[in-house]
CSV table of C-alpha atoms in Angstrom, one decimal:
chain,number,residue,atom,x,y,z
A,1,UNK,CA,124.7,106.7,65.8
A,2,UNK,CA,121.0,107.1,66.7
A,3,UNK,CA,121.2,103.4,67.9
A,4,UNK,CA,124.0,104.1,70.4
A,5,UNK,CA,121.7,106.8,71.9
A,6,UNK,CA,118.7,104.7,72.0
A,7,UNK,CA,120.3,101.9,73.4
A,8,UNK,CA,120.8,102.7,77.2
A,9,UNK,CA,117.0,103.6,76.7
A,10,UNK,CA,116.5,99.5,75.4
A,11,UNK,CA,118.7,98.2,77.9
A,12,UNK,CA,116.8,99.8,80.9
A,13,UNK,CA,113.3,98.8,79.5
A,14,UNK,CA,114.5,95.6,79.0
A,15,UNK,CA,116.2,95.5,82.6
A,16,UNK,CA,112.7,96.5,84.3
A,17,UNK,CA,110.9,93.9,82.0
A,18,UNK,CA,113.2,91.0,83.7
A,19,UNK,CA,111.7,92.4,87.1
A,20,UNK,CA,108.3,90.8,86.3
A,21,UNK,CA,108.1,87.5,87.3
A,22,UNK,CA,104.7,85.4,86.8
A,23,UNK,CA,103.6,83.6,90.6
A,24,UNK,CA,104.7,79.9,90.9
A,25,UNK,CA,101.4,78.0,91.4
A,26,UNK,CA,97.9,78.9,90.7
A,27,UNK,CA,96.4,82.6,90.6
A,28,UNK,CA,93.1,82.0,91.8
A,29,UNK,CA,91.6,81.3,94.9
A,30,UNK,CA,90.0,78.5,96.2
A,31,UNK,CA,88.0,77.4,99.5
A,32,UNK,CA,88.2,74.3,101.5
A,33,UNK,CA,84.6,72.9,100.8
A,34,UNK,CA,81.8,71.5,103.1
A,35,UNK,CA,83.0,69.5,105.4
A,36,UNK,CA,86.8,69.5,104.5
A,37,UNK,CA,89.3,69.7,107.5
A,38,UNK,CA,92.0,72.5,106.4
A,39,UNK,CA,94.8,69.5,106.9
A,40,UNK,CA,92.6,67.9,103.9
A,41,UNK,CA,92.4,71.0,102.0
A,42,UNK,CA,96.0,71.6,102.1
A,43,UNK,CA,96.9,68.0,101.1
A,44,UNK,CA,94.2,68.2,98.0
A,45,UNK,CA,95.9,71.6,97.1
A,46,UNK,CA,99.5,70.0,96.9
A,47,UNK,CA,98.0,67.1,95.1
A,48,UNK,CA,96.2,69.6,92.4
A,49,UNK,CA,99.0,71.6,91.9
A,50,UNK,CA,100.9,68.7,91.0
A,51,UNK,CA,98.4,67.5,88.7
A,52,UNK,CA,98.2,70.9,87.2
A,53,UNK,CA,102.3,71.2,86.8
A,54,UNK,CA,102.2,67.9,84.8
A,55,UNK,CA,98.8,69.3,82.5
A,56,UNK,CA,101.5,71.9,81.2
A,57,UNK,CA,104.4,70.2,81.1
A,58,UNK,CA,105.9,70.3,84.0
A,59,UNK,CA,107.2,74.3,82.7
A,60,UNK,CA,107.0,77.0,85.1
A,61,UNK,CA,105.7,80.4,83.4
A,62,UNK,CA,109.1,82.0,84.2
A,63,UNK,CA,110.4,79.2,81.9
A,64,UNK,CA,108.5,79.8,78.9
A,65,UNK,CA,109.2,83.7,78.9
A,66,UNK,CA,112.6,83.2,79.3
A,67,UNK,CA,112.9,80.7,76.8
A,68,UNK,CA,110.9,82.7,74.7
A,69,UNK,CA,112.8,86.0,74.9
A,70,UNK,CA,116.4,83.9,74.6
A,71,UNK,CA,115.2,82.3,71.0
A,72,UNK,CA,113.8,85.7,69.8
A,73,UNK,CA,117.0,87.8,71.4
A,74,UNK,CA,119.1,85.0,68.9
A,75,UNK,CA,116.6,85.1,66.1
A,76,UNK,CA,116.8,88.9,65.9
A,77,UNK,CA,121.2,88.9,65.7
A,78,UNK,CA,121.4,86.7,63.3
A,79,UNK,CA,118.5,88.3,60.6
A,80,UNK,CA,120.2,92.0,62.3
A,81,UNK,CA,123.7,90.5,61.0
A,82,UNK,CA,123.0,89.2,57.7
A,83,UNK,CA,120.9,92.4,57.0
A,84,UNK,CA,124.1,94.4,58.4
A,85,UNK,CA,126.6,92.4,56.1
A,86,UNK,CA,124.3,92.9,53.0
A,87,UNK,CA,123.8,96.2,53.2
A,88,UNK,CA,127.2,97.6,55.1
A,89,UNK,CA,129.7,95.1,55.0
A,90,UNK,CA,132.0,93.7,58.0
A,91,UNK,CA,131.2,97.0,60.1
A,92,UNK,CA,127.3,96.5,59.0
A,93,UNK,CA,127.2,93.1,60.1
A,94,UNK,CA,128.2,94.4,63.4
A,95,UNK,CA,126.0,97.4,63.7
A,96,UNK,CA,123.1,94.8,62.6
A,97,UNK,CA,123.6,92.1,64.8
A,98,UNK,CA,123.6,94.5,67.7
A,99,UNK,CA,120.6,96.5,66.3
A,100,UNK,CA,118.8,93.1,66.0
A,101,UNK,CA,119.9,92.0,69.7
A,102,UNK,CA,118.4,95.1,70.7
A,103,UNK,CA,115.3,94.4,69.0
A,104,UNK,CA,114.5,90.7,69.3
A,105,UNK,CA,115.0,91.1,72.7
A,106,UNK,CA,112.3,93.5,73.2
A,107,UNK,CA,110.1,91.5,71.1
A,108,UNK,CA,111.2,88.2,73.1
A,109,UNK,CA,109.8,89.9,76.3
A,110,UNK,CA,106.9,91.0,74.7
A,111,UNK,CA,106.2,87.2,73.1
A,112,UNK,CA,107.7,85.9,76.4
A,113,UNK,CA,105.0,87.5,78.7
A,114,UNK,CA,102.4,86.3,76.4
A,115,UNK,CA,103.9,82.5,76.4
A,116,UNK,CA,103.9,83.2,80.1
A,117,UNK,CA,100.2,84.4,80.6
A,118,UNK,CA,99.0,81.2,78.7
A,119,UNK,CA,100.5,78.9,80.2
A,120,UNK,CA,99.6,80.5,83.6
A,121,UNK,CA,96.1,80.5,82.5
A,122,UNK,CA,96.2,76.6,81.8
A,123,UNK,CA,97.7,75.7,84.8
A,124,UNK,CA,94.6,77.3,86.4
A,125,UNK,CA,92.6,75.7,85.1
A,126,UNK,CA,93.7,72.6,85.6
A,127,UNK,CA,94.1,73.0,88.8
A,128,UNK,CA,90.6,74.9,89.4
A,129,UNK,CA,89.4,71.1,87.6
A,130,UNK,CA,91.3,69.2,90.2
A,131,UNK,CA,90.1,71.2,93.3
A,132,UNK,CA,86.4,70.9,91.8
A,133,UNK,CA,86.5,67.2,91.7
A,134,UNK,CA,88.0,67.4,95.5
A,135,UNK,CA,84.8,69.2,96.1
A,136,UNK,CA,86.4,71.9,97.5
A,137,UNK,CA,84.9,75.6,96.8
A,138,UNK,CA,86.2,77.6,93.5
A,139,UNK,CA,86.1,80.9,91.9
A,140,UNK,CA,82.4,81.3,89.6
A,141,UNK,CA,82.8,84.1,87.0
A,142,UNK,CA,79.4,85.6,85.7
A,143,UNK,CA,76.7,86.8,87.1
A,144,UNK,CA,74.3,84.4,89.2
A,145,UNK,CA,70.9,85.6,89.1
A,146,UNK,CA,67.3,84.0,90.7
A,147,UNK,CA,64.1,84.0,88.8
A,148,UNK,CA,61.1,83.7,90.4
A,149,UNK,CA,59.2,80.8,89.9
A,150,UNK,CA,57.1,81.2,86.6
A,151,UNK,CA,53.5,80.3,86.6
A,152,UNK,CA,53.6,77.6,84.0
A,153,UNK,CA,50.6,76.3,82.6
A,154,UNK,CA,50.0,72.5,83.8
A,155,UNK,CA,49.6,69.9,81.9
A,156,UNK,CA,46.9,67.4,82.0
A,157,UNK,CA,48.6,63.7,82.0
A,158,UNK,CA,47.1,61.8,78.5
A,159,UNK,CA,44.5,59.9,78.5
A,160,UNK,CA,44.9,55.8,78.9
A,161,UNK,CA,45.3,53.6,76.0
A,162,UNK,CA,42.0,52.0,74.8
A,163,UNK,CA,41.7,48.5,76.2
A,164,UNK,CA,43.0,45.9,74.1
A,165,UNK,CA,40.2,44.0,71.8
């Protein structure tokens, strides 16, 4: 009974999960570099998102989360309705499969937007790579400092080799 009550609860988390959706192309910015008309920018940028489409597969993020939350939402009814039949019989089975719907489907958003955020990630960076080589501008992370020039001792050059004998 407490599963009937908790449910609606579920259902409306899992509802607002679905809302999220990952952006289709890359998530950081880049600059059209030195000398770059922005017609030549924009045709490197389709070019680099292509290439960085194929690096993962050709998947969209959106893809992977829903694929992952499908398997786990399956995974999760069948283990909930063998535990069901083993422990309650034909009315357990039930219960369990629904229980383990409920479940795995929670933890297939949760795997889902992780799936999602990696492959995300490598999509930027492929196409951050691709952009780079374009030389266009792209995002540095760190910070960038300036030393002053230190006064380092000079050398003398060595001496000649002795003549030959």
């Amino acid at each position: 009974m407490k599963l009937l009550r908790i449910s609606p609860l579920l259902m409306g988390v899992l509802l607002l999960g679905a809302c999220v959706s990952m952006p289709k192309g890359p998530s950081v910015m880049v600059y059209p570099g030195s000398g770059k008309s922005f017609d030549q920018f924009r045709f490197d940028d389709v070019e680099c998102r292509n290439f960085a489409e194929f690096q993962v597969g050709g998947k969209s993020s959106e893809d992977i989360a829903a694929e992952s939350a499908a398997k786990s939402a399956v995974v999760g009814t069948a283990i909930g309705a063998a535990a069901g039949a083993a422990l309650g019989g034909r009315s357990g089975a039930a219960a369990g499969a629904g229980g383990g719907l409920l479940l795995g489907s929670a933890a297939g958003a949760g795997a889902g937007e992780t799936s999602a955020h990696g492959l995300q990630q490598r999509y930027d960076y492929a196409y951050i790579q691709c952009m780079y080589a374009k030389h266009h501008l792209v995002p540095m992370y760190g910070r960038l400092t300036s030393s002053p020039p230190s006064a380092a001792p000079s050398y003398a050059p060595p001496p000649p080799p002795p003549p030959p004998r």
